[in-house]
Amino acid sequence: MRKTRRLKMKMAGAGVAAIAALSLLSACGGEAGNSGNNAAAPTGEAAAQPVGISMMSPFYSAQPPTTDDSNAAFKALQEKLGVKLDVTFIPGTTYNDKLNVMLASGNLPQVMVVLDNKNAAIINAVRSGAFWEIGPYIKDYPNLQKYWNDQIANNISVDGKIYGIYRDRPLARKGVIFRQDWLDNLGLQQPEKVDDLYTIAKAFTLDDPDKNGKNDTFGLSLSDDNLMTDTTVVIETAMGGFNQWGVKDGKVTPDFMTDEYMEALKLLRKMYEEKLLNQDFGAVKGTKLQDNINQGKAGLYISSIDDANAKHSDLFKLNPEAKIDFVLGLEGPSGDKLPANSGYSGVFMFPKSSVKTEEDLKQILTYFDKNMDPEVLKLFAFGVEGVHYKTENGNPVFTNEQLWKDQVDTLSQLRIAPSDLTFPTESDVMKKVKQLYKDNVPNAVPSVIEPFISPTNSEIGAELVKVINDARVKFIMGDIDEAGFAKATEEWRKQGGDKIIDEFTQAYNSVQK
C-alpha cells in the first residue's frame, strides 16, 4: 500500500525572508550531529593555531563573497571551525576550464571542488595517484560517517575506490507536479499510476478544469530538455524499466533499447495526437516548462518536486486561489518506482601535491566533519545573529537579506550537508518535499553505469545521444514509427554505441566478479 501523499497547499510567494533563506538548504539533509572526538583534531599548543586550508570553488552569483574580516559570516565560520581558509572563487561558467588548466600545471589548492569527477582528465589524474583515497578514513569521523551514503559513495567511486567527499543531493527527487485546485474542480484524485497521467491530462484538456467556460487548457507541459532528463525516465521506471541504463541479457544496456521505453514513448505519442500536451514541446526549453503552468494553460508536469516550492510565484500572482501539489513515484508492476539521481553535485577532492601528509589530510577531513555541527549548519544557512538575522519566537528572521546574499549565500559552496535537512522556519511545502525524499529512497531505481567509466562514452557519448533525442521527438510527433526509431538506434550503435555497451559491460562484470 502506498504512503498517503495528499496534502493540499496554497504556496506563498517569495516574501518571507526566513523561508526564502532555506532554499539554499535543498542541497543538504539528515540529522545534524556533533563531531565528537576525532583523531585528527590538533592538541596542546597547536589547538590555539588555526589550520590553514587552501580551496578552489565555483560561485554563481554576480560577485564572489569577500573572504576577509569585513565578511562577518566568513570570519565566524573560520573561528567555529578552527581554520584559516584561503579560498579562490571562480565563476561557475568558466570553472571547469580553469580547473583543467590548473590540473595540467600541477599548481593545485589542498581542496578542489570537482564538478565532473568522471571526466577524462580527472580519471587519468586519479589513476596516476594524484589524489588521496579517503574511503578508509570516513569511519574515524562521526559526522562524516552519519552523512555517508554507500550508494552515493559508490556513484562517485573510481575503480571501486573513493577519492573525495560528495556534495549531497537527493537520490529520490523526480515526480509529478500538478494543479491541485484543478483536480478538486473535476473531482479527481492525485496520480498514483502511469495510466493516471493520461486520465488527468485528458480531463485537464477537455473538461474545463479552471471553470472559465473556455476550451483553453491542456494537460501535460513538456519541453525538449525535460523530455530527455525527466518525463520519459519517470514513466519508464514506473513501468518497471531502466533508469537510463540497466542490465539485459547479461549486457549493460541503454533504456531506449527496451520495451518499457517504447511503451513510455507510445503513451506520450498518444497524448500528443490527442493534444493533451503542448504541440510545440520540441522547441520548448528551460523555464517555459513551468510557464505553461504559471500562465494557467497546463495542469501538470514531471520534474524535481522541489520545483513546486520555487517556480510558481507567477501563478499565484495571476491566481491567488491556485493550489500546487505533487507526488514522488508512480505505482507499477513492482510497486512505487522512480528514477534515482546520482545523489551528488560535485566532489571535494584532495591533491597529494598540496596535501603533503596524512596528518594534513586528517586536518582537512576534520574541517568537513565539523561542517555538520548544528551551529555550523545554522551559520551556513543564516549567517551571524545580529548582522544577518535576528531571532523571533525562537526562529531566525533576516534583518538584511541583501547582506545575507552578498556574504553568506555563496559560502554554501564550501560546505557539505545532508540533502533533507530542515529547520523549523521552513515552508510546509519544503518539509513535505524533504519527507518524500526520505520516504522514497528505497523506491529509487539507480542507473547501473553511475560508478563506471566508458572511455568512448566520455569522448563521444554526448554527441551520440543526440541521435536518440532527435528520434524520440520525431516519434512522439508522429514523424517516424517504431521502425524509424529502431533505425536511429542502429545508427547510435554503429557510430560507437556498441563499443560503449561493451566498455560498460566489462566494467560492470569486473565488479560482479
Coordinates of C-alpha atoms in Angstrom, one line a residue:
M1 CA 0.0 0.0 0.0
R2 CA 1.4 3.4 -1.0
K3 CA 2.0 6.0 1.6
T4 CA -0.5 8.9 1.8
R5 CA 0.9 11.8 -0.2
R6 CA -2.2 14.1 -0.2
L7 CA -1.5 17.5 1.3
K8 CA -3.4 20.4 -0.2
M9 CA -1.4 23.6 0.0
K10 CA -1.5 27.1 -1.4
M11 CA 2.1 28.0 -1.7
A12 CA 3.1 31.5 -0.6
G13 CA 5.1 33.9 -2.7
A14 CA 8.7 34.7 -2.1
G15 CA 8.2 37.4 0.6
V16 CA 9.1 35.7 3.8
A17 CA 12.8 36.1 4.3
A18 CA 13.3 33.3 6.8
I19 CA 11.7 30.8 4.4
A20 CA 13.4 32.1 1.3
A21 CA 16.8 31.5 3.1
L22 CA 16.1 27.8 3.3
S23 CA 16.1 27.3 -0.4
L24 CA 19.9 27.0 -0.1
L25 CA 19.3 24.0 2.2
S26 CA 17.6 22.0 -0.6
A27 CA 21.1 20.5 -1.2
C28 CA 21.6 19.2 2.4
G29 CA 19.9 16.5 4.5
G30 CA 19.7 14.2 7.5
E31 CA 20.1 14.9 11.2
A32 CA 23.0 17.1 12.3
G33 CA 25.3 15.7 14.9
N34 CA 28.3 16.8 17.0
S35 CA 31.7 16.0 15.8
G36 CA 32.7 14.2 18.9
N37 CA 36.3 13.2 19.4
N38 CA 38.4 13.0 16.3
A39 CA 41.9 11.6 16.0
A40 CA 42.8 14.4 13.6
A41 CA 42.0 17.2 16.0
P42 CA 45.0 19.3 17.0
T43 CA 46.1 19.2 20.6
G44 CA 48.2 21.2 23.0
E45 CA 49.7 24.4 21.7
A46 CA 48.6 23.5 18.2
A47 CA 45.0 23.8 19.2
A48 CA 45.3 27.5 19.5
Q49 CA 46.6 27.9 16.0
P50 CA 44.0 27.8 13.1
V51 CA 44.7 25.1 10.5
G52 CA 45.4 26.7 7.1
I53 CA 43.4 25.2 4.2
S54 CA 43.5 26.4 0.6
M55 CA 40.4 25.8 -1.5
M56 CA 39.1 26.4 -5.0
S57 CA 35.3 26.7 -5.6
P58 CA 32.9 27.9 -8.2
F59 CA 30.4 30.7 -7.5
Y60 CA 27.2 31.5 -9.3
S61 CA 26.2 34.9 -8.0
A62 CA 27.1 38.3 -9.6
Q63 CA 30.1 38.6 -7.3
P64 CA 32.0 36.2 -5.1
P65 CA 31.8 36.7 -1.3
T66 CA 34.5 38.7 0.3
T67 CA 36.9 36.5 2.3
D68 CA 38.3 38.9 4.9
D69 CA 37.2 40.2 8.3
S70 CA 34.7 42.5 6.6
N71 CA 32.6 39.4 6.0
A72 CA 31.2 38.6 9.4
A73 CA 30.0 35.2 8.3
F74 CA 33.3 34.1 6.8
K75 CA 35.1 35.3 9.9
A76 CA 32.7 33.4 12.2
L77 CA 33.0 30.3 10.1
Q78 CA 36.7 30.2 10.4
E79 CA 36.5 30.8 14.2
K80 CA 34.0 28.0 14.7
L81 CA 35.9 25.5 12.6
G82 CA 39.4 26.4 13.8
V83 CA 40.7 27.1 10.3
K84 CA 42.2 29.8 8.2
L85 CA 40.7 29.5 4.7
D86 CA 42.4 30.7 1.6
V87 CA 39.6 30.4 -1.0
T88 CA 39.8 31.1 -4.7
F89 CA 36.4 31.6 -6.1
I90 CA 36.0 31.1 -9.9
P91 CA 32.8 31.9 -11.9
G92 CA 30.8 28.7 -12.5
T93 CA 30.7 29.4 -16.2
T94 CA 34.5 29.1 -16.6
Y95 CA 35.2 26.8 -13.6
N96 CA 35.8 23.5 -15.5
D97 CA 38.2 25.2 -17.9
K98 CA 40.2 26.8 -15.1
L99 CA 40.3 23.5 -13.2
N100 CA 41.7 21.7 -16.2
V101 CA 44.4 24.3 -16.7
M102 CA 45.4 24.1 -13.0
L103 CA 45.3 20.3 -13.1
A104 CA 47.7 20.3 -16.1
S105 CA 50.0 22.8 -14.3
G106 CA 50.1 20.8 -11.1
N107 CA 49.7 24.1 -9.1
L108 CA 46.7 23.0 -7.0
P109 CA 45.0 24.0 -3.8
Q110 CA 44.5 21.5 -1.0
V111 CA 40.8 21.2 -1.6
M112 CA 39.2 21.3 -5.0
V113 CA 35.5 21.3 -5.9
V114 CA 35.4 18.9 -8.9
L115 CA 32.1 19.3 -10.7
D116 CA 32.6 16.4 -13.0
N117 CA 34.7 13.7 -11.3
K118 CA 34.3 11.3 -14.2
N119 CA 35.8 13.4 -17.0
A120 CA 38.9 12.0 -18.6
A121 CA 41.4 14.5 -17.1
I122 CA 40.3 13.7 -13.5
I123 CA 40.2 10.0 -14.1
N124 CA 43.7 10.0 -15.5
A125 CA 44.9 12.1 -12.6
V126 CA 43.2 9.7 -10.1
R127 CA 44.7 6.6 -11.7
S128 CA 48.2 8.2 -11.7
G129 CA 47.9 8.7 -8.0
A130 CA 47.4 12.4 -7.9
F131 CA 44.6 12.4 -5.3
W132 CA 44.1 11.0 -1.9
E133 CA 41.9 7.9 -1.5
I134 CA 39.7 8.9 1.5
G135 CA 37.3 5.9 1.8
P136 CA 39.2 4.2 4.6
Y137 CA 39.2 7.4 6.8
I138 CA 35.4 8.0 6.9
K139 CA 34.8 5.7 9.8
D140 CA 37.1 7.9 12.0
Y141 CA 34.8 10.9 11.7
P142 CA 31.4 10.7 13.4
N143 CA 29.6 13.3 11.4
L144 CA 31.0 12.1 8.1
Q145 CA 30.1 8.5 9.0
K146 CA 26.5 9.6 9.7
Y147 CA 26.4 11.7 6.5
W148 CA 27.9 8.9 4.3
N149 CA 25.6 7.0 1.9
D150 CA 27.1 3.9 0.4
Q151 CA 25.1 4.2 -2.8
I152 CA 26.2 7.8 -3.5
A153 CA 29.8 6.9 -2.5
N154 CA 29.7 4.0 -5.0
N155 CA 28.5 6.5 -7.6
I156 CA 31.5 8.8 -7.2
S157 CA 34.0 5.9 -7.0
V158 CA 36.7 5.3 -9.5
D159 CA 37.8 1.7 -9.9
G160 CA 36.0 0.8 -6.7
K161 CA 37.7 3.4 -4.5
I162 CA 36.6 6.7 -3.1
Y163 CA 38.7 9.8 -3.9
G164 CA 36.6 12.6 -2.4
I165 CA 33.7 13.8 -0.3
Y166 CA 30.5 14.2 -2.3
R167 CA 28.2 17.2 -2.1
D168 CA 24.9 15.6 -1.2
R169 CA 21.8 16.0 -3.4
P170 CA 18.6 14.0 -3.1
L171 CA 18.6 10.5 -4.6
A172 CA 14.8 10.4 -4.9
R173 CA 13.7 13.7 -6.4
K174 CA 11.7 13.4 -9.7
G175 CA 8.0 13.3 -9.6
V176 CA 4.7 14.8 -10.8
I177 CA 3.7 18.4 -10.0
F178 CA 0.1 19.4 -10.7
R179 CA -2.7 21.9 -10.1
Q180 CA -4.5 20.5 -7.1
D181 CA -7.3 23.0 -7.5
W182 CA -8.0 21.7 -11.0
L183 CA -8.2 18.1 -9.6
D184 CA -10.6 19.4 -6.9
N185 CA -12.7 21.2 -9.5
L186 CA -13.1 17.9 -11.5
G187 CA -13.4 15.6 -8.5
L188 CA -10.2 13.7 -9.5
Q189 CA -7.7 12.1 -7.2
Q190 CA -3.9 12.7 -7.3
P191 CA -2.0 10.5 -9.8
E192 CA -0.8 7.1 -8.4
K193 CA -0.2 5.1 -11.6
V194 CA 1.1 5.8 -15.0
D195 CA -2.4 5.5 -16.5
D196 CA -3.5 8.3 -14.2
L197 CA -1.2 10.7 -16.1
Y198 CA -3.3 10.1 -19.3
T199 CA -6.6 10.3 -17.5
I200 CA -5.8 13.5 -15.7
A201 CA -4.2 15.1 -18.8
K202 CA -7.3 14.3 -20.8
A203 CA -9.6 15.8 -18.1
F204 CA -7.4 18.9 -17.8
T205 CA -7.7 19.3 -21.6
L206 CA -11.4 18.6 -22.2
D207 CA -13.3 19.2 -19.0
D208 CA -12.7 22.9 -18.3
P209 CA -10.6 22.4 -15.1
D210 CA -10.4 26.2 -14.4
K211 CA -14.2 26.6 -14.8
N212 CA -13.9 29.7 -17.0
G213 CA -16.2 28.2 -19.7
K214 CA -13.5 28.2 -22.3
N215 CA -11.6 25.5 -24.1
D216 CA -8.2 27.0 -23.3
T217 CA -6.2 24.4 -21.2
F218 CA -4.2 21.3 -21.8
G219 CA -2.9 18.6 -19.6
L220 CA 0.9 17.9 -19.7
S221 CA 3.5 20.6 -20.0
L222 CA 6.5 19.2 -21.8
S223 CA 9.8 20.5 -23.2
D224 CA 12.6 19.0 -25.2
D225 CA 15.2 19.0 -22.4
N226 CA 12.7 17.9 -19.8
L227 CA 11.6 15.0 -22.1
M228 CA 15.2 13.8 -22.1
T229 CA 16.0 14.2 -18.4
D230 CA 12.7 13.7 -16.5
T231 CA 9.5 12.8 -18.2
T232 CA 10.5 9.7 -20.2
V233 CA 12.6 8.2 -17.4
V234 CA 9.9 8.8 -14.7
I235 CA 7.3 7.0 -16.8
E236 CA 9.5 4.0 -17.8
T237 CA 10.9 3.3 -14.3
A238 CA 7.3 3.3 -13.0
M239 CA 6.5 0.7 -15.7
G240 CA 9.4 -1.4 -14.3
G241 CA 12.0 -0.3 -16.8
F242 CA 15.6 1.0 -16.5
N243 CA 16.7 4.4 -15.2
Q244 CA 18.7 5.3 -18.4
W245 CA 20.9 2.2 -18.2
G246 CA 20.3 -1.3 -16.8
V247 CA 21.4 -4.9 -17.4
K248 CA 19.6 -7.0 -20.1
D249 CA 20.7 -10.5 -21.2
G250 CA 24.0 -10.1 -19.4
K251 CA 24.9 -6.7 -21.0
V252 CA 24.7 -3.2 -19.7
T253 CA 22.0 -1.7 -22.0
P254 CA 20.6 1.8 -22.6
D255 CA 16.9 2.3 -21.8
F256 CA 16.0 3.2 -25.4
M257 CA 16.7 -0.5 -26.3
T258 CA 13.9 -1.8 -24.0
D259 CA 10.2 -2.4 -24.3
E260 CA 9.3 -0.2 -21.3
Y261 CA 11.0 2.8 -23.0
M262 CA 9.0 2.3 -26.2
E263 CA 5.8 2.0 -24.1
A264 CA 6.6 5.3 -22.5
L265 CA 7.1 6.9 -25.9
K266 CA 3.8 5.4 -27.2
L267 CA 2.0 7.0 -24.2
L268 CA 3.5 10.4 -25.0
R269 CA 2.7 10.0 -28.7
K270 CA -0.9 9.2 -27.9
M271 CA -1.1 12.3 -25.6
Y272 CA 0.4 14.4 -28.4
E273 CA -2.0 13.1 -31.0
E274 CA -4.9 13.9 -28.8
K275 CA -3.5 17.4 -28.0
L276 CA -3.2 16.6 -24.3
L277 CA 0.3 18.1 -24.2
N278 CA 1.7 21.2 -25.8
Q279 CA 2.3 20.7 -29.5
D280 CA 5.4 22.9 -29.6
F281 CA 7.3 20.8 -27.0
G282 CA 10.2 20.0 -29.4
A283 CA 11.1 23.7 -29.5
V284 CA 10.5 24.4 -25.8
K285 CA 13.4 24.5 -23.3
G286 CA 14.1 25.7 -19.8
T287 CA 11.7 27.6 -17.7
K288 CA 9.0 27.6 -20.4
L289 CA 8.1 24.2 -19.0
Q290 CA 6.8 26.0 -15.8
D291 CA 5.5 29.0 -17.8
N292 CA 2.6 26.9 -19.2
I293 CA 1.6 26.1 -15.6
N294 CA 2.1 29.7 -14.3
Q295 CA 0.1 31.2 -17.2
G296 CA -2.9 28.9 -16.4
K297 CA -2.5 26.9 -19.7
A298 CA -1.4 23.5 -18.4
G299 CA -2.1 21.4 -15.3
L300 CA 0.8 19.1 -14.7
Y301 CA 4.4 18.4 -15.5
I302 CA 7.2 16.0 -14.5
S303 CA 10.3 17.4 -12.8
S304 CA 12.1 17.6 -9.5
I305 CA 9.4 18.0 -6.9
D306 CA 11.2 20.9 -5.2
D307 CA 10.3 23.0 -8.2
A308 CA 6.9 23.2 -6.6
N309 CA 8.4 25.4 -3.9
A310 CA 10.3 27.8 -6.0
K311 CA 9.0 28.1 -9.6
H312 CA 5.3 29.1 -9.3
S313 CA 5.2 32.6 -7.8
D314 CA 3.9 33.9 -11.1
L315 CA 1.0 31.6 -10.9
F316 CA -0.1 32.9 -7.5
K317 CA 0.2 36.4 -8.7
L318 CA -2.1 35.6 -11.6
N319 CA -4.4 33.4 -9.5
P320 CA -4.1 33.7 -5.7
E321 CA -6.5 30.8 -5.3
A322 CA -4.4 28.4 -7.2
K323 CA -3.0 25.3 -5.5
I324 CA 0.0 23.2 -6.4
D325 CA 0.8 19.7 -5.1
F326 CA 3.0 16.8 -6.1
V327 CA 3.7 13.1 -5.8
L328 CA 7.0 11.3 -5.9
G329 CA 7.0 7.9 -7.6
L330 CA 4.2 6.2 -9.5
E331 CA 2.9 2.7 -9.0
G332 CA 3.8 -0.1 -11.5
P333 CA 4.3 -3.9 -11.6
S334 CA 6.9 -3.7 -8.9
G335 CA 5.3 -1.1 -6.7
D336 CA 6.2 2.6 -6.4
K337 CA 9.2 3.3 -8.5
L338 CA 11.1 6.4 -9.7
P339 CA 14.5 7.1 -11.2
A340 CA 17.3 7.7 -8.8
N341 CA 19.6 10.7 -9.3
S342 CA 23.3 10.3 -8.8
G343 CA 22.9 11.7 -5.3
Y344 CA 25.7 14.3 -5.6
S345 CA 26.6 17.6 -7.3
G346 CA 30.4 17.7 -7.4
V347 CA 33.0 16.2 -5.2
F348 CA 35.6 17.8 -2.8
M349 CA 39.0 16.2 -3.8
F350 CA 42.4 16.5 -2.2
P351 CA 45.6 16.6 -4.4
K352 CA 48.6 14.9 -3.0
S353 CA 50.8 17.6 -4.4
S354 CA 49.4 20.1 -2.0
V355 CA 48.1 17.8 0.8
K356 CA 51.6 16.5 1.6
T357 CA 51.0 14.2 4.6
E358 CA 48.3 12.0 6.1
E359 CA 48.2 14.4 9.1
D360 CA 47.4 17.3 6.6
L361 CA 44.6 15.2 5.1
K362 CA 43.1 14.4 8.6
Q363 CA 43.0 18.1 9.4
I364 CA 41.1 18.8 6.2
L365 CA 38.7 15.9 6.9
T366 CA 38.1 17.4 10.4
Y367 CA 37.0 20.6 8.7
F368 CA 34.4 18.7 6.8
D369 CA 33.3 16.7 9.8
K370 CA 32.7 19.9 11.8
N371 CA 30.6 21.2 8.8
M372 CA 27.7 19.3 10.2
D373 CA 27.8 20.5 13.8
P374 CA 24.4 22.2 14.3
E375 CA 25.8 25.6 14.9
V376 CA 27.9 25.5 11.8
L377 CA 24.9 24.3 9.7
K378 CA 23.0 27.3 11.1
L379 CA 25.8 29.7 10.3
F380 CA 26.0 28.4 6.7
A381 CA 22.2 28.8 6.4
F382 CA 21.6 32.2 8.1
G383 CA 24.9 33.9 8.8
V384 CA 25.6 35.7 12.0
E385 CA 22.9 36.7 14.5
G386 CA 22.7 40.5 14.9
V387 CA 24.4 41.0 11.5
H388 CA 22.3 39.0 9.0
Y389 CA 19.4 37.9 11.1
K390 CA 17.6 38.2 14.4
T391 CA 15.7 35.6 16.4
E392 CA 11.9 36.0 16.8
N393 CA 9.9 33.3 18.6
G394 CA 12.9 31.1 18.6
N395 CA 13.4 31.3 14.8
P396 CA 15.9 33.3 12.7
V397 CA 14.5 36.1 10.5
F398 CA 16.7 38.1 8.2
T399 CA 17.4 41.7 9.1
N400 CA 19.4 42.4 5.9
E401 CA 18.6 40.0 3.2
Q402 CA 20.9 41.6 0.6
L403 CA 23.8 41.4 3.0
W404 CA 23.0 37.7 3.5
K405 CA 23.1 37.2 -0.2
D406 CA 26.4 39.0 -0.6
Q407 CA 28.2 37.5 2.4
V408 CA 26.6 34.1 3.2
D409 CA 24.8 32.5 0.3
T410 CA 27.8 31.6 -1.8
L411 CA 29.6 30.2 1.2
S412 CA 27.4 27.2 0.9
Q413 CA 29.8 26.1 -1.9
L414 CA 32.4 25.4 0.8
R415 CA 30.3 23.0 2.9
I416 CA 28.8 19.6 2.9
A417 CA 25.4 18.9 4.5
P418 CA 22.7 16.2 4.1
S419 CA 20.0 17.0 1.5
D420 CA 17.0 16.5 3.7
L421 CA 18.0 18.8 6.5
T422 CA 15.1 21.1 7.7
F423 CA 14.7 24.0 10.1
P424 CA 11.5 24.9 12.0
T425 CA 11.1 28.0 9.8
E426 CA 11.0 26.1 6.6
S427 CA 7.8 26.2 4.5
D428 CA 5.3 23.3 4.7
V429 CA 6.0 22.7 1.0
M430 CA 9.7 22.0 1.6
K431 CA 9.0 20.0 4.7
K432 CA 6.8 17.7 2.6
V433 CA 9.4 17.6 -0.2
K434 CA 12.1 16.5 2.1
Q435 CA 10.0 13.9 3.8
L436 CA 9.2 12.4 0.4
Y437 CA 13.0 12.5 -0.4
K438 CA 13.5 10.2 2.7
D439 CA 10.5 8.0 2.2
N440 CA 11.2 7.2 -1.4
V441 CA 14.9 6.4 -1.4
P442 CA 14.1 2.6 -1.3
N443 CA 11.9 3.1 -4.4
A444 CA 14.6 4.9 -6.4
V445 CA 16.0 2.9 -9.3
P446 CA 19.7 3.6 -9.9
S447 CA 21.4 3.8 -13.3
V448 CA 23.8 0.9 -13.3
I449 CA 26.6 2.9 -15.0
E450 CA 26.9 5.5 -12.3
P451 CA 30.1 4.0 -10.8
F452 CA 31.7 3.1 -14.1
I453 CA 33.6 4.7 -16.9
S454 CA 33.4 4.1 -20.6
P455 CA 36.2 6.0 -22.4
T456 CA 34.1 6.0 -25.6
N457 CA 31.1 7.4 -23.8
S458 CA 33.3 10.1 -22.2
E459 CA 34.6 11.0 -25.6
I460 CA 31.6 10.9 -27.9
G461 CA 28.6 9.9 -25.8
A462 CA 27.1 13.4 -25.6
E463 CA 27.2 13.7 -29.4
L464 CA 25.8 10.2 -29.9
V465 CA 22.8 10.7 -27.7
K466 CA 21.6 13.5 -29.9
V467 CA 20.7 10.8 -32.5
I468 CA 18.3 9.2 -29.9
N469 CA 17.0 12.5 -28.6
D470 CA 16.1 13.6 -32.2
A471 CA 14.4 10.3 -32.9
R472 CA 12.4 10.4 -29.6
V473 CA 10.9 13.8 -30.5
K474 CA 10.1 12.7 -34.0
F475 CA 8.4 9.5 -32.8
I476 CA 6.2 11.4 -30.3
M477 CA 5.2 13.8 -33.0
G478 CA 4.4 11.0 -35.5
D479 CA 7.2 11.8 -37.9
I480 CA 8.7 8.3 -37.6
D481 CA 7.3 4.9 -36.5
E482 CA 8.8 2.2 -34.4
A483 CA 10.9 1.0 -37.4
G484 CA 12.2 4.5 -37.8
F485 CA 13.2 4.7 -34.1
A486 CA 14.8 1.3 -34.4
K487 CA 16.8 2.6 -37.4
A488 CA 18.1 5.5 -35.2
T489 CA 19.1 3.0 -32.5
E490 CA 21.1 1.1 -35.0
E491 CA 22.8 4.3 -36.1
W492 CA 23.7 5.0 -32.5
R493 CA 25.2 1.5 -32.2
K494 CA 27.2 1.8 -35.4
Q495 CA 28.6 5.2 -34.5
G496 CA 30.1 3.9 -31.2
G497 CA 27.1 2.8 -29.1
D498 CA 28.1 -0.9 -29.3
K499 CA 31.6 0.0 -28.0
I500 CA 30.1 2.0 -25.2
I501 CA 27.9 -1.0 -24.3
D502 CA 30.9 -3.3 -24.3
E503 CA 33.0 -1.0 -22.1
F504 CA 30.3 -0.5 -19.5
T505 CA 29.6 -4.2 -19.5
Q506 CA 33.2 -5.1 -18.9
A507 CA 33.4 -2.6 -16.1
Y508 CA 30.2 -3.9 -14.6
N509 CA 31.3 -7.5 -14.8
S510 CA 34.6 -6.9 -13.2
V511 CA 32.9 -5.6 -10.1
Q512 CA 30.4 -8.5 -10.0
K513 CA 33.3 -11.0 -10.1

